[in-house]
mmCIF file of C-alpha atoms in Angstrom:
data_model
loop_
_atom_site.group_PDB
_atom_site.id
_atom_site.type_symbol
_atom_site.label_atom_id
_atom_site.label_comp_id
_atom_site.label_asym_id
_atom_site.label_seq_id
_atom_site.Cartn_x
_atom_site.Cartn_y
_atom_site.Cartn_z
ATOM 1 C CA MET A 1 127.828 34.515 106.031
ATOM 2 C CA ARG A 2 124.352 33.709 107.102
ATOM 3 C CA ARG A 3 121.637 35.062 104.692
ATOM 4 C CA ALA A 4 119.369 37.781 106.496
ATOM 5 C CA PRO A 5 115.862 35.935 106.661
ATOM 6 C CA TYR A 6 114.153 38.886 104.928
ATOM 7 C CA ALA A 7 116.680 39.677 102.320
ATOM 8 C CA ALA A 8 114.465 38.892 99.454
ATOM 9 C CA HIS A 9 111.715 41.211 100.949
ATOM 10 C CA ARG A 10 113.818 44.362 99.683
ATOM 11 C CA ALA A 11 113.330 43.606 96.087
ATOM 12 C CA PHE A 12 109.681 42.948 96.629
ATOM 13 C CA ILE A 13 108.868 46.017 98.060
ATOM 14 C CA ALA A 14 111.008 48.175 95.832
ATOM 15 C CA PRO A 15 108.143 48.947 93.314
ATOM 16 C CA ALA A 16 106.219 50.710 96.249
ATOM 17 C CA ASP A 17 109.366 52.858 97.204
ATOM 18 C CA LEU A 18 108.520 56.645 97.156
ATOM 19 C CA SER A 19 104.950 55.862 95.899
ATOM 20 C CA GLY A 20 102.998 56.709 98.819
ATOM 21 C CA THR A 21 102.731 58.080 102.462
ATOM 22 C CA VAL A 22 100.983 56.953 105.466
ATOM 23 C CA LEU A 23 98.018 59.222 104.429
ATOM 24 C CA THR A 24 97.838 57.889 100.760
ATOM 25 C CA VAL A 25 98.093 54.323 102.108
ATOM 26 C CA GLY A 26 95.465 54.652 104.559
ATOM 27 C CA LEU A 27 93.336 56.432 101.821
ATOM 28 C CA GLY A 28 94.016 53.707 99.442
ATOM 29 C CA TYR A 29 92.839 50.889 101.901
ATOM 30 C CA CYS A 30 89.819 52.770 102.919
ATOM 31 C CA LEU A 31 88.898 53.446 99.121
ATOM 32 C CA ILE A 32 89.133 49.589 98.409
ATOM 33 C CA GLU A 33 87.263 48.328 101.423
ATOM 34 C CA LEU A 34 84.506 51.097 100.688
ATOM 35 C CA GLY A 35 84.294 50.124 97.167
ATOM 36 C CA TYR A 36 84.058 46.549 98.020
ATOM 37 C CA TYR A 37 81.088 47.011 100.545
ATOM 38 C CA LEU A 38 79.334 49.070 97.809
ATOM 39 C CA THR A 39 79.722 46.565 95.192
ATOM 40 C CA TYR A 40 78.088 44.083 97.731
ATOM 41 C CA ASP A 41 75.234 46.549 97.961
ATOM 42 C CA LEU A 42 75.015 46.713 94.293
ATOM 43 C CA ILE A 43 74.987 42.847 94.068
ATOM 44 C CA GLU A 44 72.356 42.619 96.605
ATOM 45 C CA ALA A 45 70.100 45.244 94.658
ATOM 46 C CA LEU A 46 70.698 43.426 91.441
ATOM 47 C CA LEU A 47 69.699 40.069 92.979
ATOM 48 C CA LEU A 48 66.807 41.685 94.695
ATOM 49 C CA ALA A 49 65.433 43.052 91.224
ATOM 50 C CA LEU A 50 66.173 40.108 88.922
ATOM 51 C CA GLN A 51 66.377 36.867 91.218
ATOM 52 C CA PRO A 52 65.348 37.446 94.844
ATOM 53 C CA ASP A 53 65.286 33.726 95.548
ATOM 54 C CA TRP A 54 69.200 33.564 94.952
ATOM 55 C CA ILE A 55 69.970 36.315 97.736
ATOM 56 C CA ALA A 56 70.127 33.733 100.591
ATOM 57 C CA ALA A 57 72.045 31.151 98.758
ATOM 58 C CA PHE A 58 74.763 34.086 97.502
ATOM 59 C CA PHE A 59 75.253 35.489 100.960
ATOM 60 C CA ALA A 60 75.295 32.118 102.832
ATOM 61 C CA GLY A 61 77.067 30.222 100.323
ATOM 62 C CA SER A 62 74.582 27.309 100.837
ATOM 63 C CA THR A 63 74.606 26.178 97.517
ATOM 64 C CA PRO A 64 77.380 25.265 94.789
ATOM 65 C CA LEU A 65 76.142 28.100 92.627
ATOM 66 C CA GLY A 66 75.738 30.563 95.526
ATOM 67 C CA LEU A 67 79.062 29.893 97.339
ATOM 68 C CA GLY A 68 81.021 29.820 93.616
ATOM 69 C CA ALA A 69 79.327 33.249 92.966
ATOM 70 C CA GLN A 70 80.218 34.748 96.428
ATOM 71 C CA LEU A 71 83.917 33.677 96.146
ATOM 72 C CA ALA A 72 84.039 34.904 92.568
ATOM 73 C CA SER A 73 82.769 38.210 93.486
ATOM 74 C CA PHE A 74 86.284 38.742 95.266
ATOM 75 C CA GLY A 75 87.484 39.452 91.960
ATOM 76 C CA LEU A 76 85.856 42.773 92.277
ATOM 77 C CA LEU A 77 88.044 43.355 95.460
ATOM 78 C CA ALA A 78 91.356 42.504 93.244
ATOM 79 C CA ALA A 79 90.040 44.820 90.646
ATOM 80 C CA LEU A 80 89.696 47.742 93.235
ATOM 81 C CA VAL A 81 93.219 47.031 94.494
ATOM 82 C CA ALA A 82 94.509 47.088 90.949
ATOM 83 C CA LEU A 83 92.633 50.413 90.453
ATOM 84 C CA VAL A 84 93.956 52.001 93.509
ATOM 85 C CA VAL A 85 97.649 50.944 92.889
ATOM 86 C CA ARG A 86 97.351 52.139 89.494
ATOM 87 C CA ARG A 87 95.755 55.517 90.147
ATOM 88 C CA LEU A 88 97.057 56.285 93.690
ATOM 89 C CA HIS A 89 100.382 54.964 93.773
ATOM 90 C CA HIS A 90 101.138 54.976 89.726
ATOM 91 C CA ARG A 91 102.479 51.499 89.416
ATOM 92 C CA PRO A 92 100.968 48.365 87.739
ATOM 93 C CA ALA A 93 99.136 45.775 89.825
ATOM 94 C CA ARG A 94 101.721 42.954 88.681
ATOM 95 C CA THR A 95 104.286 44.612 90.909
ATOM 96 C CA LEU A 96 102.206 43.317 93.843
ATOM 97 C CA ILE A 97 103.262 39.701 93.117
ATOM 98 C CA GLY A 98 106.854 39.754 92.447
ATOM 99 C CA PRO A 99 108.638 38.024 89.517
ATOM 100 C CA PRO A 100 105.894 36.006 87.954
ATOM 101 C CA ARG A 101 107.800 32.883 87.167
ATOM 102 C CA LEU A 102 109.415 32.741 90.735
ATOM 103 C CA ALA A 103 106.214 33.140 92.332
ATOM 104 C CA LEU A 104 104.753 30.182 90.563
ATOM 105 C CA ARG A 105 107.532 28.103 91.187
ATOM 106 C CA GLN A 106 107.307 28.957 94.958
ATOM 107 C CA PHE A 107 103.535 28.530 95.067
ATOM 108 C CA CYS A 108 104.018 24.886 93.744
ATOM 109 C CA ALA A 109 107.029 24.317 96.115
ATOM 110 C CA VAL A 110 104.889 25.354 99.045
ATOM 111 C CA LEU A 111 101.723 23.993 98.076
ATOM 112 C CA ALA A 112 102.815 20.283 97.891
ATOM 113 C CA PRO A 113 104.093 19.892 101.581
ATOM 114 C CA LEU A 114 100.937 21.855 102.917
ATOM 115 C CA GLY A 115 98.518 19.540 101.014
ATOM 116 C CA LEU A 116 100.215 16.364 102.353
ATOM 117 C CA LEU A 117 100.328 17.837 105.963
ATOM 118 C CA LEU A 118 96.573 18.665 105.876
ATOM 119 C CA LEU A 119 95.707 15.306 104.126
ATOM 120 C CA VAL A 120 97.672 13.360 106.934
ATOM 121 C CA LEU A 121 96.109 15.360 109.588
ATOM 122 C CA GLU A 122 92.708 14.067 108.461
ATOM 123 C CA PHE A 123 93.656 10.849 109.901
ATOM 124 C CA VAL A 124 94.869 12.099 113.180
ATOM 125 C CA PRO A 125 92.445 12.169 116.291
ATOM 126 C CA PRO A 126 90.158 13.887 117.371
ATOM 127 C CA TRP A 127 87.963 12.510 114.347
ATOM 128 C CA TRP A 128 84.528 13.595 113.675
ATOM 129 C CA SER A 129 81.553 11.632 114.728
ATOM 130 C CA ALA A 130 79.800 9.603 111.938
ATOM 131 C CA ASP A 131 76.470 9.791 113.762
ATOM 132 C CA ALA A 132 76.340 13.396 113.060
ATOM 133 C CA LEU A 133 76.730 13.028 109.307
ATOM 134 C CA HIS A 134 73.777 14.085 107.359
ATOM 135 C CA THR A 135 74.807 13.130 103.909
ATOM 136 C CA VAL A 136 77.724 12.784 101.427
ATOM 137 C CA ARG A 137 77.588 14.799 98.237
ATOM 138 C CA ALA A 138 77.595 12.629 95.142
ATOM 139 C CA PRO A 139 81.387 11.969 94.399
ATOM 140 C CA LEU A 140 81.005 12.354 90.921
ATOM 141 C CA ILE A 141 79.184 15.656 91.064
ATOM 142 C CA TRP A 142 81.788 16.858 93.769
ATOM 143 C CA GLY A 143 84.626 15.967 91.569
ATOM 144 C CA ALA A 144 83.073 17.459 88.401
ATOM 145 C CA LEU A 145 82.554 20.778 90.430
ATOM 146 C CA LEU A 146 86.215 20.524 91.663
ATOM 147 C CA PRO A 147 87.743 22.648 88.879
ATOM 148 C CA LEU A 148 85.233 25.470 89.441
ATOM 149 C CA SER A 149 85.444 25.085 93.180
ATOM 150 C CA LEU A 150 89.102 25.358 93.273
ATOM 151 C CA GLY A 151 89.045 28.164 90.745
ATOM 152 C CA ALA A 152 86.611 30.135 92.936
ATOM 153 C CA VAL A 153 88.610 29.422 96.090
ATOM 154 C CA PHE A 154 91.645 30.777 94.279
ATOM 155 C CA VAL A 155 89.937 34.013 93.264
ATOM 156 C CA GLN A 156 88.871 34.807 97.002
ATOM 157 C CA ILE A 157 92.442 34.098 98.251
ATOM 158 C CA ALA A 158 94.259 35.863 95.498
ATOM 159 C CA ALA A 159 92.136 39.030 96.182
ATOM 160 C CA GLU A 160 92.960 39.132 99.896
ATOM 161 C CA GLU A 161 96.646 38.300 99.402
ATOM 162 C CA LEU A 162 96.877 41.163 96.813
ATOM 163 C CA LEU A 163 95.227 43.533 99.153
ATOM 164 C CA TYR A 164 97.193 42.409 102.357
ATOM 165 C CA ARG A 165 100.401 40.887 101.659
ATOM 166 C CA GLY A 166 100.775 42.726 98.407
ATOM 167 C CA TYR A 167 99.541 46.363 98.688
ATOM 168 C CA LEU A 168 99.518 47.039 102.528
ATOM 169 C CA GLN A 169 102.607 45.150 103.272
ATOM 170 C CA GLN A 170 104.671 46.614 100.403
ATOM 171 C CA GLN A 171 103.517 49.971 100.994
ATOM 172 C CA LEU A 172 104.070 49.855 104.812
ATOM 173 C CA ALA A 173 107.436 48.159 104.551
ATOM 174 C CA THR A 174 108.547 51.268 102.527
ATOM 175 C CA LEU A 175 107.386 53.559 105.341
ATOM 176 C CA PHE A 176 108.689 51.639 108.479
ATOM 177 C CA GLU A 177 111.668 49.816 108.318
ATOM 178 C CA HIS A 178 111.563 47.807 111.192
ATOM 179 C CA PRO A 179 109.672 44.547 110.360
ATOM 180 C CA ALA A 180 107.579 44.441 113.433
ATOM 181 C CA SER A 181 105.785 47.555 112.089
ATOM 182 C CA TRP A 182 104.590 46.235 108.638
ATOM 183 C CA LEU A 183 103.828 42.914 110.121
ATOM 184 C CA LEU A 184 101.790 44.232 112.947
ATOM 185 C CA LEU A 185 99.998 47.024 111.011
ATOM 186 C CA THR A 186 99.170 44.858 107.904
ATOM 187 C CA ASN A 187 97.918 41.800 109.990
ATOM 188 C CA LEU A 188 96.058 43.895 112.593
ATOM 189 C CA ALA A 189 94.020 45.179 109.226
ATOM 190 C CA PHE A 190 93.696 41.547 108.177
ATOM 191 C CA GLY A 191 92.646 40.293 111.566
ATOM 192 C CA PHE A 192 89.853 43.004 112.035
ATOM 193 C CA ALA A 193 88.572 42.550 108.498
ATOM 194 C CA HIS A 194 87.230 39.201 109.972
ATOM 195 C CA TRP A 195 85.219 40.793 112.654
ATOM 196 C CA SER A 196 81.620 40.075 112.403
ATOM 197 C CA ALA A 197 78.985 42.049 114.072
ATOM 198 C CA ALA A 198 76.583 39.347 114.277
ATOM 199 C CA SER A 199 79.016 37.400 116.432
ATOM 200 C CA PRO A 200 79.487 37.391 120.115
ATOM 201 C CA LEU A 201 82.508 39.326 121.461
ATOM 202 C CA THR A 202 84.480 36.306 122.680
ATOM 203 C CA THR A 203 84.014 34.468 119.400
ATOM 204 C CA ASN A 204 85.106 37.594 117.286
ATOM 205 C CA LEU A 205 88.080 38.239 119.507
ATOM 206 C CA GLN A 206 89.329 34.492 118.845
ATOM 207 C CA TYR A 207 88.484 34.864 115.361
ATOM 208 C CA VAL A 208 90.463 38.020 115.025
ATOM 209 C CA ILE A 209 93.461 36.461 117.020
ATOM 210 C CA TRP A 210 93.591 33.483 114.724
ATOM 211 C CA ALA A 211 93.324 35.631 111.507
ATOM 212 C CA PHE A 212 96.119 37.959 112.920
ATOM 213 C CA CYS A 213 98.229 34.801 113.424
ATOM 214 C CA PHE A 214 97.535 33.555 109.963
ATOM 215 C CA GLY A 215 98.447 36.808 108.244
ATOM 216 C CA LEU A 216 101.760 37.049 110.153
ATOM 217 C CA ALA A 217 102.625 33.498 108.933
ATOM 218 C CA ALA A 218 101.557 34.705 105.343
ATOM 219 C CA SER A 219 103.667 37.998 105.815
ATOM 220 C CA ASP A 220 106.540 36.250 107.060
ATOM 221 C CA LEU A 221 106.546 33.717 103.814
ATOM 222 C CA THR A 222 106.462 36.587 101.776
ATOM 223 C CA ALA A 223 109.164 38.431 103.196
ATOM 224 C CA ARG A 224 111.364 35.208 103.072
ATOM 225 C CA ALA A 225 110.382 34.510 99.396
ATOM 226 C CA GLY A 226 110.352 38.003 97.934
ATOM 227 C CA THR A 227 107.234 36.902 96.116
ATOM 228 C CA LEU A 228 103.366 36.476 96.658
ATOM 229 C CA GLY A 229 103.718 32.691 95.774
ATOM 230 C CA PRO A 230 104.072 31.135 99.125
ATOM 231 C CA ALA A 231 101.631 33.199 100.731
ATOM 232 C CA LEU A 232 98.876 32.407 98.017
ATOM 233 C CA ALA A 233 99.900 28.710 98.523
ATOM 234 C CA PHE A 234 99.341 29.069 102.232
ATOM 235 C CA HIS A 235 95.927 30.588 101.944
ATOM 236 C CA PHE A 236 94.738 28.454 99.219
ATOM 237 C CA ALA A 237 95.678 25.198 101.004
ATOM 238 C CA ASN A 238 93.778 26.344 104.139
ATOM 239 C CA ASN A 239 90.660 27.693 102.482
ATOM 240 C CA ALA A 240 90.201 24.739 100.129
ATOM 241 C CA PHE A 241 90.268 22.239 102.824
ATOM 242 C CA ALA A 242 87.907 24.455 104.846
ATOM 243 C CA PHE A 243 85.618 24.837 101.768
ATOM 244 C CA LEU A 244 85.784 21.566 100.239
ATOM 245 C CA LEU A 245 85.549 18.967 102.907
ATOM 246 C CA TYR A 246 83.156 19.799 105.545
ATOM 247 C CA GLY A 247 80.020 21.829 105.958
ATOM 248 C CA GLU A 248 76.445 21.738 107.672
ATOM 249 C CA ALA A 249 73.695 20.766 105.387
ATOM 250 C CA GLY A 250 72.079 24.168 104.101
ATOM 251 C CA GLY A 251 74.645 25.916 106.429
ATOM 252 C CA PRO A 252 76.761 28.858 105.717
ATOM 253 C CA SER A 253 79.789 28.218 103.152
ATOM 254 C CA SER A 254 78.549 24.599 102.792
ATOM 255 C CA GLY A 255 78.104 24.669 98.940
ATOM 256 C CA PHE A 256 81.178 22.944 97.988
ATOM 257 C CA ALA A 257 81.576 20.582 100.886
ATOM 258 C CA LEU A 258 81.797 16.716 100.503
ATOM 259 C CA PHE A 259 80.620 15.709 103.834
ATOM 260 C CA LEU A 260 77.507 17.584 105.165
ATOM 261 C CA PHE A 261 76.641 17.197 108.956
ATOM 262 C CA ALA A 262 73.266 17.824 110.529
ATOM 263 C CA PRO A 263 72.468 21.519 111.270
ATOM 264 C CA GLU A 264 74.187 22.903 114.191
ATOM 265 C CA THR A 265 76.304 19.694 114.876
ATOM 266 C CA LEU A 266 79.676 21.155 113.660
ATOM 267 C CA GLY A 267 79.280 24.621 115.907
ATOM 268 C CA GLU A 268 80.652 27.866 114.974
ATOM 269 C CA PRO A 269 84.422 28.334 115.230
ATOM 270 C CA PHE A 270 86.025 29.136 118.446
ATOM 271 C CA THR A 271 82.697 28.885 120.591
ATOM 272 C CA SER A 272 82.154 27.056 123.742
ATOM 273 C CA ASP A 273 79.564 26.571 126.413
ATOM 274 C CA ALA A 274 81.684 28.702 128.839
ATOM 275 C CA PRO A 275 80.166 32.247 129.380
ATOM 276 C CA ALA A 276 83.544 33.928 128.763
ATOM 277 C CA GLY A 277 87.128 32.951 128.288
ATOM 278 C CA LEU A 278 89.073 31.754 125.302
ATOM 279 C CA ASP A 279 88.213 28.235 123.673
ATOM 280 C CA TRP A 280 90.706 25.561 123.799
ATOM 281 C CA ARG A 281 89.979 25.124 120.130
ATOM 282 C CA LEU A 282 91.808 28.436 119.397
ATOM 283 C CA ALA A 283 95.050 26.967 120.884
ATOM 284 C CA LEU A 284 94.391 23.686 118.621
ATOM 285 C CA GLU A 285 94.028 26.001 115.530
ATOM 286 C CA LEU A 286 96.999 27.957 116.333
ATOM 287 C CA LEU A 287 99.089 24.756 116.630
ATOM 288 C CA LEU A 288 97.750 23.762 113.299
ATOM 289 C CA LEU A 289 98.873 27.253 111.787
ATOM 290 C CA GLY A 290 102.271 26.582 113.315
ATOM 291 C CA LEU A 291 102.639 23.242 111.562
ATOM 292 C CA MET A 292 101.422 24.743 108.248
ATOM 293 C CA TRP A 293 103.994 27.587 108.533
ATOM 294 C CA LEU A 294 106.717 24.981 109.165
ATOM 295 C CA ALA A 295 105.689 22.940 106.348
ATOM 296 C CA ALA A 296 105.542 25.914 103.974
ATOM 297 C CA ARG A 297 109.133 26.781 105.135
ATOM 298 C CA ILE A 298 110.426 23.423 104.358
ATOM 299 C CA GLY A 299 108.856 23.828 100.704
ATOM 300 C CA LEU A 300 110.278 27.195 100.541
ATOM 301 C CA LYS A 301 113.670 25.883 101.863
ATOM 302 C CA ARG A 302 113.950 29.221 103.636
#
């Protein structure tokens, strides 16, 4: 008999059963988001009082220290998730992950093919132009910073996965039986969390679409696996390659990048010269997401 694709999900969401209603889940999510925004205001106030010169580097992530501190601050988000789960839903935060040993094994099993895929794709056209390359960070320094860089990236992605594929997905799946309900609601929240008031409407819409599809893939892997391990590996591989390889010199989130390009040569994601409409790069990014999802499933064997 063929095994149901989401059979393992039942055990994963079991700790959340009978621990919340739609109202309490909505309240919990709002408290987490509000608390996180307030902590950012507090961080800005402290930097302004103690070290004003660090504010730009922290919020832009344009230096190793600035980007490291920015990503590490997601630990506060993880702490807020744990607090809400404990106080509002009366269960320990470890239940957001699933069985720890199984989660670790699945994390490693998925990370290996994902890393190989992304490495291979670096040699596939279209290639970036060396003419726009501004500088290459000293390899020894970049390598020495790698443990701290990877650690900071992991803190960031772990916090987001605990909130969305852990807290929201578990709670919503106990309230709505059909997978479409919790898949859509969880990842609409994840998608719109990537909305930026400073960006044009078309850019925002495309980024939200990409983030929504990314979240769907991560939720699907979580439901197939019964732990947060594969989603953590999926998110970690994506963000590690994004942060560690390329950036614009002095630009946003460039603090860990090995290859630094001249300012305004890489361009913003999902932007084009067209006044309206979807950028072709969105289709390319969604294709890459599909390949990553397939590689993850191969590693997971589900």
